[in-house]
mmCIF file of C-alpha atoms and ligand atoms in Angstrom:
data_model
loop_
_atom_site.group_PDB
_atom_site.id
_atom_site.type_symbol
_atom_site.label_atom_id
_atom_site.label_comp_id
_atom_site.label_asym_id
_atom_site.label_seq_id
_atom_site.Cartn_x
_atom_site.Cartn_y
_atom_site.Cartn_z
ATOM 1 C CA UNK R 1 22.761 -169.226 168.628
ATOM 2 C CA UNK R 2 25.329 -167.280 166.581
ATOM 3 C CA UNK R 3 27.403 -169.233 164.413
ATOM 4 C CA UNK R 4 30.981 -167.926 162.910
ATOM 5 C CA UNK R 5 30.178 -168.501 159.080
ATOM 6 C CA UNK R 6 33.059 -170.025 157.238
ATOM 7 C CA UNK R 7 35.221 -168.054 155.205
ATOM 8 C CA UNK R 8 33.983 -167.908 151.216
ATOM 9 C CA UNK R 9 37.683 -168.816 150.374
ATOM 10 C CA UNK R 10 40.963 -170.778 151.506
ATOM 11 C CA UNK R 11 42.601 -168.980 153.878
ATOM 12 C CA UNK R 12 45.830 -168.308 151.889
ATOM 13 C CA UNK R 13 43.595 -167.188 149.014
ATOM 14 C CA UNK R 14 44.280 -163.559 149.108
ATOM 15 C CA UNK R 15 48.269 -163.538 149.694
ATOM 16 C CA UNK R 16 50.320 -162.000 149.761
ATOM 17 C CA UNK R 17 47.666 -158.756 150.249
ATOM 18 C CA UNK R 18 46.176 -160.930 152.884
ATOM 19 C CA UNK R 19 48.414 -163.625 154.715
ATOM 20 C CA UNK R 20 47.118 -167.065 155.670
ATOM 21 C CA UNK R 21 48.064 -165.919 159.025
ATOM 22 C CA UNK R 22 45.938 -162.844 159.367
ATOM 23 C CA UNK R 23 43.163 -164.650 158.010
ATOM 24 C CA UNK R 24 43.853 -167.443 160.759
ATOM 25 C CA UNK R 25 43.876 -164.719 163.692
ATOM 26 C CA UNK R 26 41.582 -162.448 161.991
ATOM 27 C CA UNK R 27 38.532 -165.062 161.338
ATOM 28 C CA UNK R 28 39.148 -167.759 163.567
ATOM 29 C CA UNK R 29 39.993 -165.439 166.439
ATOM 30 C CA UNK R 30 38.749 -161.459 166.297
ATOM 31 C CA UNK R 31 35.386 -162.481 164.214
ATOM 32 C CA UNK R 32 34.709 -165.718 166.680
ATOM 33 C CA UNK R 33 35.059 -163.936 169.164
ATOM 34 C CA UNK R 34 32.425 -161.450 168.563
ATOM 35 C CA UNK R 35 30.134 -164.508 167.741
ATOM 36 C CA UNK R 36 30.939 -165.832 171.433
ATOM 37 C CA UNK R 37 30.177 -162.455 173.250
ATOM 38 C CA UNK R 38 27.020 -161.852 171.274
ATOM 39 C CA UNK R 39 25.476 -165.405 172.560
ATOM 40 C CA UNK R 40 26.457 -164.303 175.826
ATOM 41 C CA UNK R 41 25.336 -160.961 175.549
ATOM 42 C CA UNK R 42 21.846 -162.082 174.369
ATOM 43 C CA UNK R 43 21.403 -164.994 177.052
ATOM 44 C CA UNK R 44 17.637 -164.167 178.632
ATOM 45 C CA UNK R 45 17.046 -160.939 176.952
ATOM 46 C CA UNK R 46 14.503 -160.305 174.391
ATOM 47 C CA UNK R 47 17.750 -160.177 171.395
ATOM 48 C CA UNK R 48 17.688 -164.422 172.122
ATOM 49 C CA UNK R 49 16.470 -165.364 168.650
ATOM 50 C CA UNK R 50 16.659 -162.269 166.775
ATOM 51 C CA UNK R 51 18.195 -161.404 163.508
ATOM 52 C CA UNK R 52 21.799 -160.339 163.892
ATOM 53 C CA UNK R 53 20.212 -157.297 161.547
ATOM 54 C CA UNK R 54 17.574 -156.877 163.823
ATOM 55 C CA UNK R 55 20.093 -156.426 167.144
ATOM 56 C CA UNK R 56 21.885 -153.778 165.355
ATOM 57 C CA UNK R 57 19.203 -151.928 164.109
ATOM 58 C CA UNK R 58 17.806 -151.815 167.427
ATOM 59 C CA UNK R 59 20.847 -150.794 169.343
ATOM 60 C CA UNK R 60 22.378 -148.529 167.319
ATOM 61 C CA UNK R 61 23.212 -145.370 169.115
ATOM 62 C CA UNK R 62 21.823 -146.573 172.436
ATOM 63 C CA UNK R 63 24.601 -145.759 175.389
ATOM 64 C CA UNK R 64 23.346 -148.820 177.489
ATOM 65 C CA UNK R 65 23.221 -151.437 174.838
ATOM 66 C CA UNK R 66 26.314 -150.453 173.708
ATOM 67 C CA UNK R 67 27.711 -153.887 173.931
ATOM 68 C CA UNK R 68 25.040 -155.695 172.320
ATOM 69 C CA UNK R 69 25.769 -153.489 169.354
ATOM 70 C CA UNK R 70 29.342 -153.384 169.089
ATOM 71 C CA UNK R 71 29.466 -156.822 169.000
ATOM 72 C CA UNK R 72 25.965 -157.988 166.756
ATOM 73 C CA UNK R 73 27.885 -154.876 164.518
ATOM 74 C CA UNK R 74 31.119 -156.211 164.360
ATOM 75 C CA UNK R 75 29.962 -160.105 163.012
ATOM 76 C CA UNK R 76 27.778 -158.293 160.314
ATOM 77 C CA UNK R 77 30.728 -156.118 159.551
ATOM 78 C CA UNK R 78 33.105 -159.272 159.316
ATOM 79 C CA UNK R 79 31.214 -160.998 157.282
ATOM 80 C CA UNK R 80 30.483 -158.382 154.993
ATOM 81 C CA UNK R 81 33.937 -157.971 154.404
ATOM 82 C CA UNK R 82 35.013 -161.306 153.667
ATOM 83 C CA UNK R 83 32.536 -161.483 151.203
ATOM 84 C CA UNK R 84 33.684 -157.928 149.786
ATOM 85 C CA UNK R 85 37.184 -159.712 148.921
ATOM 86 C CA UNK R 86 38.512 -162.288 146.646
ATOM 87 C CA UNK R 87 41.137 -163.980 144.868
ATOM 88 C CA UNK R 88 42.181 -161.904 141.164
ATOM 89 C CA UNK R 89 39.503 -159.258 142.450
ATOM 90 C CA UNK R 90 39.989 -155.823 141.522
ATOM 91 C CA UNK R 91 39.819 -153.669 138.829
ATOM 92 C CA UNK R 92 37.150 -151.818 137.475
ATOM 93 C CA UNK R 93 33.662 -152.906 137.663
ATOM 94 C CA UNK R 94 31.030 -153.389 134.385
ATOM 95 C CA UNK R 95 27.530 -152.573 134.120
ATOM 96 C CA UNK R 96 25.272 -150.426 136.340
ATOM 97 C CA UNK R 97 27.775 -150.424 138.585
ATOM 98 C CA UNK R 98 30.251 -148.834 136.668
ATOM 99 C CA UNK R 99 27.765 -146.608 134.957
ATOM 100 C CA UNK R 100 26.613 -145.588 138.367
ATOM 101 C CA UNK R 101 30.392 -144.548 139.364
ATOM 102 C CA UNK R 102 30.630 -142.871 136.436
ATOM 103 C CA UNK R 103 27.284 -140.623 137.389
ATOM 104 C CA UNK R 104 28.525 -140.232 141.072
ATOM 105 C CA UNK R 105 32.174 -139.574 140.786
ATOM 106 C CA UNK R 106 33.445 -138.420 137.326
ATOM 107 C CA UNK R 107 34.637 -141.683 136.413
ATOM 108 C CA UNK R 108 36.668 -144.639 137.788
ATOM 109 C CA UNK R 109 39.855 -142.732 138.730
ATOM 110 C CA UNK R 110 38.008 -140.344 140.660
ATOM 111 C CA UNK R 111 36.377 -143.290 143.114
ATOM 112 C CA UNK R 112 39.331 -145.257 143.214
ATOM 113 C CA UNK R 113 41.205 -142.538 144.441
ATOM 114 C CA UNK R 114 38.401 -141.182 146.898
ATOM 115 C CA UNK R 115 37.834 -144.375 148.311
ATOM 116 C CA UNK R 116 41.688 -144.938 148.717
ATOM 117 C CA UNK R 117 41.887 -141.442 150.844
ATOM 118 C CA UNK R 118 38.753 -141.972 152.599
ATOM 119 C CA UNK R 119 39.846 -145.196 153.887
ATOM 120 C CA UNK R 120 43.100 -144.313 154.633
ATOM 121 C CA UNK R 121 42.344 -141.473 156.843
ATOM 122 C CA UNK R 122 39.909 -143.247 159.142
ATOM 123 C CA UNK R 123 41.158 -142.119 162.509
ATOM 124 C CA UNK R 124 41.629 -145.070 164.582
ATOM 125 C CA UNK R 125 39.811 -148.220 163.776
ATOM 126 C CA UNK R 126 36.916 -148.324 161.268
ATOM 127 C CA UNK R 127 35.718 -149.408 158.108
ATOM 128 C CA UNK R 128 35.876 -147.650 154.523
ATOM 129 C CA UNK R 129 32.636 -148.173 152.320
ATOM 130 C CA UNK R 130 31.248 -148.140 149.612
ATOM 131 C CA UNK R 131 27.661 -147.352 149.949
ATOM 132 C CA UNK R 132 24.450 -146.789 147.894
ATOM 133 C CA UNK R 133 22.042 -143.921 149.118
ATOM 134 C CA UNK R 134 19.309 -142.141 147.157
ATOM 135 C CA UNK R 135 20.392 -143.502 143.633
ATOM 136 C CA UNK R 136 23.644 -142.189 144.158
ATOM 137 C CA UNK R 137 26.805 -143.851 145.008
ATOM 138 C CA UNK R 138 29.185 -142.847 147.809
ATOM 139 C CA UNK R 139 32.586 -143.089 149.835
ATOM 140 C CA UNK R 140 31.833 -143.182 153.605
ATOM 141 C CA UNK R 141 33.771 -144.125 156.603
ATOM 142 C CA UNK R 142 32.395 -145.658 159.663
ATOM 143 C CA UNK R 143 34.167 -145.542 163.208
ATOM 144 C CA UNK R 144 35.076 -149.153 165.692
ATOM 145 C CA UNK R 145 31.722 -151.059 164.617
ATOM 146 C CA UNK R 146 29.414 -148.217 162.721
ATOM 147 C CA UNK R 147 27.726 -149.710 159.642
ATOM 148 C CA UNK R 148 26.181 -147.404 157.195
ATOM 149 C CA UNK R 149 22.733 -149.545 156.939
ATOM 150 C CA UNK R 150 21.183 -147.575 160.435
ATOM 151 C CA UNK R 151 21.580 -144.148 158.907
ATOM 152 C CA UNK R 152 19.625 -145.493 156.095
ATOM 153 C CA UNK R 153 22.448 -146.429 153.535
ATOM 154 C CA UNK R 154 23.049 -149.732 151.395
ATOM 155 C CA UNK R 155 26.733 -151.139 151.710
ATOM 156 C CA UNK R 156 28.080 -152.496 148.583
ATOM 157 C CA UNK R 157 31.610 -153.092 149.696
ATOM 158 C CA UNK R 158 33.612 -152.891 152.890
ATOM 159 C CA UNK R 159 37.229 -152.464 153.723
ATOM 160 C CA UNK R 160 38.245 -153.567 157.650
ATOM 161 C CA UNK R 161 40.942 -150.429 159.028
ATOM 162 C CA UNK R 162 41.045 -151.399 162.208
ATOM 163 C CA UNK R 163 45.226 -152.642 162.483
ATOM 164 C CA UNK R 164 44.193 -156.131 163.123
ATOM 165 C CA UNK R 165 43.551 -155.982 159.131
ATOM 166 C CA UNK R 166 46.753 -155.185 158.343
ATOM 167 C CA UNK R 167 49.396 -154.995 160.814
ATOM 168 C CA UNK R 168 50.810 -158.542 160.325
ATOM 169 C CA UNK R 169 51.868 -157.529 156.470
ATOM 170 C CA UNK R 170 51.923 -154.314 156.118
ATOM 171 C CA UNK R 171 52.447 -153.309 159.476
ATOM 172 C CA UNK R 172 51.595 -149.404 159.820
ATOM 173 C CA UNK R 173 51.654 -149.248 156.360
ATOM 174 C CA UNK R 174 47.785 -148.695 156.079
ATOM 175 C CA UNK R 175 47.904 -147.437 152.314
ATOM 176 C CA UNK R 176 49.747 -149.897 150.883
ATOM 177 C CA UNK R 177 47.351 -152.325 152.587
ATOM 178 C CA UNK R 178 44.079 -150.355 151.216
ATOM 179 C CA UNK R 179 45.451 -149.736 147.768
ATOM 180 C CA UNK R 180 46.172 -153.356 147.136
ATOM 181 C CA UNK R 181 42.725 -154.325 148.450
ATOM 182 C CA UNK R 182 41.129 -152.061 145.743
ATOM 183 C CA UNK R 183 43.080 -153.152 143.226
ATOM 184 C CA UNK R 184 43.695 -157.087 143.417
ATOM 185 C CA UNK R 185 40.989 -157.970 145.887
ATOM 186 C CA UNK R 186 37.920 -155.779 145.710
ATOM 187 C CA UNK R 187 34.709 -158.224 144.597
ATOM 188 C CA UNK R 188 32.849 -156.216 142.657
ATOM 189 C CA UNK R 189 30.223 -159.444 141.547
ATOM 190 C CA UNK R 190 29.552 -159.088 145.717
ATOM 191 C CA UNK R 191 28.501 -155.246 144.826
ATOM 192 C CA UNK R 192 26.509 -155.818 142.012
ATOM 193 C CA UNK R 193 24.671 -158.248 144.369
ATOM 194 C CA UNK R 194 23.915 -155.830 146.727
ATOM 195 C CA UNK R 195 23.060 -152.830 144.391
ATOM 196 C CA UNK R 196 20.477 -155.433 143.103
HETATM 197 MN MN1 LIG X 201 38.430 -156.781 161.724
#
């Protein structure tokens, strides 16, 4: 069995980016509800006991399972992102990581304001990440429940676009939401992590 895994912070951590409120419909509703389909979903097939890693590697881009992966993708995606947040987060990163944007996009600026645009200009719902792939670092974008790991890349960091992100605060003011995510929530110790 799946299990929703609690959040890494109080839910009125990230205001006022992120109201307690979102949070509450956001976690305790949207991401527990993926949990719930995906133990239905997996009820007598061979998935029962698998890695949630494991279901969407194995679905990915397969018409019939289509449901199995949307929802296996969409916990991993969740979680991902709550751990890509938190309180005073922000600002520019130290160490490889830094060095590494440097190398890959000219210098902070550069990133931040790629990342920004990249995000931003997801049509519909989707996810803006930061990714590692061949030693490099990049900005991708990833449509409904897409994760950059099955075409072979290493998320670092994850922003949720779909409007259930947003729409309680900033309503369809997407950018405003993005651009204060990258600069007073981002957690870059969560991307040093997964560089390794
Ligand atoms: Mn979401």
């Amino acid at each position: 069995m799946f299990t929703l895994p609690p959040l890494p912070y109080a839910d009125n951590a990230l205001e006022p980016v992120i109201s307690a409120n979102t949070i509450s419909f956001h976690h305790g509703k949207h991401h527990k509800t993926y949990v719930d389909n995906l133990n239905n979903l997996v009820k007598g097939t061979p998935f029962e006991g698998a890695t949630l890693e494991k279901i969407v590697t194995d679905t990915a881009g397969k018409a019939d399972q289509a449901a199995l992966f949307n929802n296996a993708a969409q916990i991993w995606n969740h979680t991902f992102y709550w751990h890509s947040l938190k309180p005073h987060g922000g600002g520019k990163p130290t160490g490889k990581l830094a060095q590494m944007i440097d190398a890959s996009f000219g210098g902070y600026d550069e990133f931040r304001k790629q990342l920004s645009a990249t995000t931003v200009s997801q049509f519909g719902s989707g996810w803006g990440w930061l990714v590692a792939d061949h030693g490099a670092l990049k900005v991708v974008k990833t449509a409904n429940a897409e994760v950059p790991f099955t075409k072979g890349q290493k998320p670092l960091l994850t922003i949720d676009v779909w409007e259930h992100a947003y729409y309680l605060d900033h309503q369809n003011k997407r950018a405003a939401y993005v651009d204060a995510v990258i600069d007073r929530l981002l957690n870059w110790d969560f991307a040093a992590a997964n560089l390794g």
